[in-house]
Amino acid sequence: MLTYIARRILYSIPVLFLSSFLSFVFVSYAGNPLGNLRANPRIPANTLRLVAERNHLNDPVVLRYFYWLKDFITDKMGKSLLTFQPIWPDVHRTILHTAQVVIIAETLAIILGVAVGIFSAIRQYSVFDYTFTSLSFLGYAMPTFWLGLLLQILFVDIYLKWHVRIFYTSGLNNIGEGTWTLDRLQHIALPVVTLCVVSFALYSRYMRASMLDVINSDYVRTARAKGVAEWRVITRHVVRNALIPVVTVAALNLGGLLGGAIVTETIFTLDGFGYYFIQALQNSDFYAVMAYLVVTSVIIILFNLIADVVYGYLDPRIRYD
Amino acid sequence: MHKRLWLLAVAAVAVLLLAASATARTTSSGSVHAASLKAAPFAESWAQTPRTVAGRKAKDVVVIADEQDPSGFNVYQATQSSAWAGYMITPVIRGAYIITDQGGYNLDLAKSVKATKTSLTITLRPDANWNWGGVKSPVTNADLKYTLEQFLNPNNQVASNTGYINIDPAKTQLVGTKTAVFHWRTSCPADQLSAGTCAVGPFADYRDLFGIVYPSKALAGLDWNTLWSDCVCGNNGKPISDGPYILTNWTKGNGTTLVSNPMWYGHKPAVKTIQWKFVADTSSEIQGMRGGEYDMIYPSPQTALSQLVNQPGLVYNTNRAYIFEHIDVQLGPQGNPLLKNPWMRQAIFLAINRVSLIKAIFSSYAPGVKPLNSLEYILGKAALPHFGKWATSQRKAIALLKAHGCTGGPSVPTRGNSNFFSCGGQPASFRWFTTVGNDRRSTSAAIFQQQLAAVGIKINPQFFPGPAVLFGKILPSHDYDLSEYAFVAGSPDPSNNDSIFKSTGGQNYTQWKNAKADKLMAQAGITFDQAKRQALYEQVDQLLANDLPIIPLYTYPSILVYRKALAGAEHSNASLSTGPAWNAEQWHWTS
C-alpha cells in the first residue's frame, strides 16, 4: 500500500508541473493587468511601463512561467502582482473558511443522503421513495445561485414579519464571538444548506442505487435463507457493502468542493477560497490565480488518491500493485 | 469492515473539528500595530456593532455594505486603485478640495487656492491637523511638497500624474508652514516630454491637483508603491488621518472600521463609528438592506434593486454617475468607409431610440435616467443638451440615406425589415463590438439591431471580454466599425475627456481629428476663468454633436439607498471617487 501511495505521489509531480504550465499559459492569454489600467483615461505611460517591467509582462510567456515558478517555490507562492502583498496568508485564511463550511455541509449531506438512500432502497417504489427521488432530482437540478437567493429572501421576510433574526444573509462571521457560537452558525447556515442540498441529492441517489445492487446479491439471499433477521441483513450485510462506492464519491466530491464552492461563496460573501479566486481573476492578478489553480490541483490529486486508498481499505478484495 | 468504517468516521469528524477550530483564528487583522489608537481586528469591532437598526441608532453607528474588498488604501497607486478603497479613505485622508454630489469643488484642507498662468498658490487651513496615533500635528506645506514629489517620482506607479507634471518641483516655494507656491514649467527635457513625464505650461484643471495630501513625516522612509497596503498608517504602524474619521482596522474579506476623529477641523461627526461590511453579491446586499443588516448601500445598478424603490423606511436616491455609455464610431482607415460620411453617422443616431433603450434597461430601478445629450459636462447647469437635436426619427434617417444615393432599403421604417441599404456600392452593414457578459450591452445590441434594421442599416454584434480583448486589443488597434462601452471620468472637470477627443489623445480610439476642437481644448487648458473655460468646452461639445464621432447613450445611475432615520445623507450620493461617505460628518440618526 505504501509503495502504491508513494508511486502515485511521484506520478503527481509531473502532472502538477504540466497542469501549472498549461494554467499559466491560459491565464496569461485570458487576462491582461494592463487592460484594467488602460480604462483610466489619465493613466501615465510611465506607470504602464513600470507595471509591465516589474511583472515581466513583456517577456515571453514561457519565461514568465519560470519567474512565477521561482517565486512560488522560494517565496511561499509569491506576491500579488497588484498589491505586492504575500499570497500565502490569503490562501491560508480563505481555504480554512471554505473548509469549515464545506466539511459541515458534506457531513450533513452524507448523513442525510445515506439515511434517505437506505430507506428508499428498502421501501422501493413506496411513497417515501417516490417523494425523495423527486426531491433529489429537484435538488440536483436547482441552480445554486437561485437556491441561495431564495433562502436569503425567505429569511429576510421572516425577519421583517416577526422581527426574529434566524439566519444572516451574508458574511462568514461575527468573528469576535468564536467559532461554535450561535452567531457563527447563524451566518454559515444558509451556505451550508445550499451546498448540502446539492450533495444530499447526489449521495441519496448513489446510496439508493448501491443498496439496490447489493440487496439482490446472492450472499444477501443466503443470509435471509439462513433465517437471519431482516434488520440484521440490512445493517450487517447490505448497508456496509453499499457504502463503499458512496465513500469514494464523497471523497471526490469533498475535494472538488474544497477547491471551488465559488458560486455559493460569492452569493453569501464568504471569505473563501473560491471567492478569492474570482476576485484575483477579475483583477488579472496572475500569481493569485495561479496559487488557486495549483492548490486546487493538489487538492483534486490528493482526494483522488484518498478515494482510491479508502476504497482499498474498506474492501479487502482490492489489492494494489 | 465494521471497525474500518468507524475508524473512517472518527477520522472525518477529527478533520472537521480541526478545520473548524483553525478558522477561529483566521480573522485577525495584520493591519495596524500597537499604539494608543491600536487597531483592533475588524472582528472585535464588528462584534460590538448592534445587529438591529435601533441598536445602531442608540450607539451612533452606521453600517454600510461594501461591494469590493480593497486591495489597499493608497488609491493613487495604479494597481491598488479601487473605487471602494477610495470611498473608504475619503473621510480619512483629505485633499485641497472635496468634490460634492453635484460635481462642485468645495475647499477642504485648503483655505485658499490661487492659480495664474505662472503659478499655483495653495494656503492650507490653519486648523488642518494630522491625528497620528492620537498625536496632533499640523498639516503643512511640507506635506504638499512631499505629495508633489510622489506624483513626479518616475519609480512610482501613479494612477495619474496629469497636471503634476506641469509643475517644476525645483521652483517650489514654501512660505511659512501653511503656504506653498508651485510654478508651472516653462520647458521640459525632450526625453521627458516624449515619455509623458513632463509637460509645459499652466494647468487649468488645478482643482483636481492635491486631491489627496500625504503626511510627509509619517510616511518618511516608506516605499510609496507599497504603503497603505493593509492600513492607513504612518511608518510606526499607527493610524493617521486628517479627515473626520480614522480608519482603525481592516480585515480582508470582512470589512473596515472608521471611528470619528476628534482632531478634525470641521463639523464634529455625530456618527461615532462607520462599519463598511463586505458583501460581494448585490442580491445579498439588497436582502441585507431589507432585513436591517445595513443602514446604507451604494449598489451596482441592477434590476433586483426595484425591490427597494418603495420599501418603507428607506430613501432611494438616484444621481448621475460619471460613467458614460456611448457608441464609438471608427473614422480611421480600419473602419467601414461609409462611417466617414457624417450623414451615415447622423442616420444611425436618428434611427436608434435611446429613450426606449433606457426604459427597457432602467425603468424598474432607476426611473430618472434620461438620454445623455452632452459629453463634456454631465451634471449641473453646464450640461447643455447639444446632442438633443438628434432626437429619434427613423423617417428622417431613411430620407437622409436616400438623399445620399443609398438604395435597396425600406421606404418607411419597417419592423423586421430584411432589405438593407447599399450606398455607392457599399452595403450599410457594420461590425458592432461590445463586451461579453454585460446584460445592458446585450440588451442594447439586440434593441439597436432591430431599430437600425427597420431603417435598412445592418449591424453585426460581436461580444468580447472587456479588459483582455476589447479594451486591451481591439480599441487600441482601431479595427472596428461601431463599439459600445463606457468611459469612466476621474473628475467632473471636462479636461478629463481631452485624451478622448484630442487628435493626439491616448484614448482617441475613434481617430476623430478636428483642428478647431484641438485648439479650443488647448485654450481651455490654460484658461483659469471657470466661466470662460466652460464656454470653450461648450464649443467642443457642439463640434462633437455636429461631427458625431461618438454617440452618447446615457450615464450610469448612481444609486444610494439609506435608512430614512439617517439624516444628512441627502447629498451623499457622490458618484466619483469621493463616494457616499464624502460628507459622513454631517450624518446623524433621528429618532
Short mmCIF file of N, CA and C in Angstrom, two decimals, chain A residues 128-190:
data_model
loop_
_atom_site.label_atom_id
_atom_site.label_comp_id
_atom_site.label_asym_id
_atom_site.label_seq_id
_atom_site.Cartn_x
_atom_site.Cartn_y
_atom_site.Cartn_z
N PHE A 128 -42.56 7.18 0.08
CA PHE A 128 -41.31 7.78 0.57
C PHE A 128 -40.26 7.80 -0.54
N ASP A 129 -40.12 6.65 -1.20
CA ASP A 129 -39.12 6.53 -2.27
C ASP A 129 -39.40 7.53 -3.40
N TYR A 130 -40.66 7.57 -3.83
CA TYR A 130 -41.00 8.49 -4.93
C TYR A 130 -40.78 9.95 -4.51
N THR A 131 -41.19 10.24 -3.28
CA THR A 131 -41.06 11.63 -2.80
C THR A 131 -39.59 12.06 -2.79
N PHE A 132 -38.74 11.22 -2.20
CA PHE A 132 -37.33 11.62 -2.09
C PHE A 132 -36.59 11.51 -3.42
N THR A 133 -37.05 10.61 -4.29
CA THR A 133 -36.45 10.57 -5.63
C THR A 133 -36.73 11.90 -6.34
N SER A 134 -37.98 12.36 -6.22
CA SER A 134 -38.33 13.65 -6.87
C SER A 134 -37.54 14.79 -6.26
N LEU A 135 -37.48 14.80 -4.91
CA LEU A 135 -36.77 15.88 -4.23
C LEU A 135 -35.28 15.87 -4.58
N SER A 136 -34.74 14.67 -4.71
CA SER A 136 -33.32 14.56 -5.06
C SER A 136 -33.05 15.15 -6.43
N PHE A 137 -33.90 14.79 -7.38
CA PHE A 137 -33.71 15.34 -8.73
C PHE A 137 -33.87 16.86 -8.72
N LEU A 138 -34.85 17.33 -7.92
CA LEU A 138 -35.06 18.77 -7.82
C LEU A 138 -33.82 19.45 -7.23
N GLY A 139 -33.30 18.89 -6.16
CA GLY A 139 -32.13 19.45 -5.51
C GLY A 139 -30.92 19.44 -6.42
N TYR A 140 -30.81 18.37 -7.19
CA TYR A 140 -29.66 18.24 -8.09
C TYR A 140 -29.75 19.23 -9.24
N ALA A 141 -30.99 19.48 -9.68
CA ALA A 141 -31.17 20.34 -10.86
C ALA A 141 -31.21 21.83 -10.50
N MET A 142 -31.44 22.13 -9.23
CA MET A 142 -31.65 23.53 -8.86
C MET A 142 -30.33 24.31 -8.91
N PRO A 143 -30.30 25.44 -9.64
CA PRO A 143 -29.05 26.21 -9.67
C PRO A 143 -28.72 26.76 -8.27
N THR A 144 -27.47 26.69 -7.91
CA THR A 144 -27.05 27.10 -6.56
C THR A 144 -27.39 28.56 -6.30
N PHE A 145 -27.14 29.42 -7.29
CA PHE A 145 -27.36 30.86 -7.06
C PHE A 145 -28.82 31.14 -6.78
N TRP A 146 -29.69 30.37 -7.43
CA TRP A 146 -31.12 30.59 -7.27
C TRP A 146 -31.59 30.11 -5.89
N LEU A 147 -31.11 28.93 -5.52
CA LEU A 147 -31.46 28.40 -4.20
C LEU A 147 -30.96 29.34 -3.11
N GLY A 148 -29.73 29.82 -3.28
CA GLY A 148 -29.15 30.74 -2.29
C GLY A 148 -30.00 31.99 -2.14
N LEU A 149 -30.40 32.55 -3.27
CA LEU A 149 -31.20 33.78 -3.24
C LEU A 149 -32.56 33.52 -2.59
N LEU A 150 -33.18 32.37 -2.93
CA LEU A 150 -34.48 32.04 -2.33
C LEU A 150 -34.37 31.96 -0.81
N LEU A 151 -33.32 31.32 -0.35
CA LEU A 151 -33.13 31.19 1.11
C LEU A 151 -32.94 32.56 1.75
N GLN A 152 -32.17 33.42 1.08
CA GLN A 152 -31.96 34.77 1.64
C GLN A 152 -33.28 35.51 1.74
N ILE A 153 -34.07 35.47 0.67
CA ILE A 153 -35.35 36.19 0.67
C ILE A 153 -36.26 35.64 1.76
N LEU A 154 -36.29 34.31 1.87
CA LEU A 154 -37.15 33.67 2.87
C LEU A 154 -36.83 34.17 4.28
N PHE A 155 -35.54 34.18 4.61
CA PHE A 155 -35.20 34.53 5.99
C PHE A 155 -35.25 36.03 6.25
N VAL A 156 -35.09 36.83 5.21
CA VAL A 156 -35.30 38.27 5.38
C VAL A 156 -36.79 38.54 5.60
N ASP A 157 -37.64 37.85 4.84
CA ASP A 157 -39.08 38.04 5.01
C ASP A 157 -39.53 37.62 6.41
N ILE A 158 -38.95 36.53 6.90
CA ILE A 158 -39.27 36.09 8.26
C ILE A 158 -38.88 37.18 9.26
N TYR A 159 -37.71 37.77 9.03
CA TYR A 159 -37.23 38.82 9.93
C TYR A 159 -38.17 40.03 9.89
N LEU A 160 -38.57 40.40 8.65
CA LEU A 160 -39.41 41.58 8.53
C LEU A 160 -40.78 41.36 9.15
N LYS A 161 -41.27 40.11 9.07
CA LYS A 161 -42.61 39.84 9.57
C LYS A 161 -42.62 39.67 11.09
N TRP A 162 -41.66 38.89 11.61
CA TRP A 162 -41.71 38.56 13.05
C TRP A 162 -40.55 39.18 13.84
N HIS A 163 -39.68 39.90 13.16
CA HIS A 163 -38.52 40.53 13.83
C HIS A 163 -37.67 39.52 14.58
N VAL A 164 -37.52 38.37 13.98
CA VAL A 164 -36.67 37.33 14.58
C VAL A 164 -35.52 37.07 13.61
N ARG A 165 -34.31 37.26 14.08
CA ARG A 165 -33.15 37.02 13.22
C ARG A 165 -32.75 35.55 13.35
N ILE A 166 -33.18 34.75 12.39
CA ILE A 166 -32.81 33.32 12.46
C ILE A 166 -31.43 33.14 11.83
N PHE A 167 -31.31 33.58 10.56
CA PHE A 167 -30.01 33.46 9.88
C PHE A 167 -29.66 34.79 9.23
N TYR A 168 -28.37 35.04 9.09
CA TYR A 168 -27.89 36.20 8.35
C TYR A 168 -27.76 35.85 6.87
N THR A 169 -27.82 36.88 6.03
CA THR A 169 -27.82 36.62 4.60
C THR A 169 -26.43 36.61 3.99
N SER A 170 -25.46 37.16 4.68
CA SER A 170 -24.12 37.14 4.10
C SER A 170 -23.06 37.27 5.17
N GLY A 171 -21.83 37.02 4.77
CA GLY A 171 -20.71 37.11 5.70
C GLY A 171 -20.48 35.77 6.37
N LEU A 172 -19.26 35.58 6.80
CA LEU A 172 -18.90 34.31 7.42
C LEU A 172 -19.04 34.36 8.93
N ASN A 173 -18.92 35.55 9.46
CA ASN A 173 -18.78 35.57 10.91
C ASN A 173 -19.05 36.94 11.51
N ASN A 174 -19.52 36.89 12.74
CA ASN A 174 -19.37 37.99 13.67
C ASN A 174 -18.27 37.49 14.58
N ILE A 175 -17.07 37.63 14.09
CA ILE A 175 -15.99 36.75 14.50
C ILE A 175 -15.66 36.81 15.97
N GLY A 176 -15.83 37.93 16.54
CA GLY A 176 -15.45 38.07 17.93
C GLY A 176 -16.13 37.07 18.85
N GLU A 177 -17.18 36.45 18.35
CA GLU A 177 -17.95 35.59 19.22
C GLU A 177 -17.53 34.13 19.16
N GLY A 178 -16.50 33.81 18.40
CA GLY A 178 -15.98 32.44 18.43
C GLY A 178 -16.52 31.55 17.33
N THR A 179 -15.90 30.39 17.23
CA THR A 179 -16.17 29.50 16.11
C THR A 179 -17.50 28.77 16.22
N TRP A 180 -17.83 28.32 17.40
CA TRP A 180 -19.02 27.48 17.53
C TRP A 180 -20.14 28.19 18.27
N THR A 181 -20.19 29.51 18.14
CA THR A 181 -21.28 30.24 18.78
C THR A 181 -22.51 30.19 17.90
N LEU A 182 -23.61 30.56 18.49
CA LEU A 182 -24.86 30.62 17.74
C LEU A 182 -24.72 31.63 16.59
N ASP A 183 -24.01 32.71 16.87
CA ASP A 183 -23.83 33.76 15.87
C ASP A 183 -23.13 33.22 14.63
N ARG A 184 -22.09 32.43 14.82
CA ARG A 184 -21.38 31.84 13.69
C ARG A 184 -22.32 30.93 12.88
N LEU A 185 -23.06 30.13 13.62
CA LEU A 185 -23.97 29.21 12.93
C LEU A 185 -25.05 29.98 12.18
N GLN A 186 -25.48 31.11 12.74
CA GLN A 186 -26.48 31.94 12.05
C GLN A 186 -25.94 32.46 10.72
N HIS A 187 -24.64 32.67 10.66
CA HIS A 187 -24.05 33.18 9.42
C HIS A 187 -23.82 32.10 8.38
N ILE A 188 -23.35 30.95 8.83
CA ILE A 188 -22.98 29.95 7.82
C ILE A 188 -24.11 28.96 7.50
N ALA A 189 -25.23 29.12 8.20
CA ALA A 189 -26.31 28.14 8.00
C ALA A 189 -26.81 28.11 6.55
N LEU A 190 -27.05 29.29 5.97
CA LEU A 190 -27.62 29.30 4.61
C LEU A 190 -26.65 28.75 3.57
#
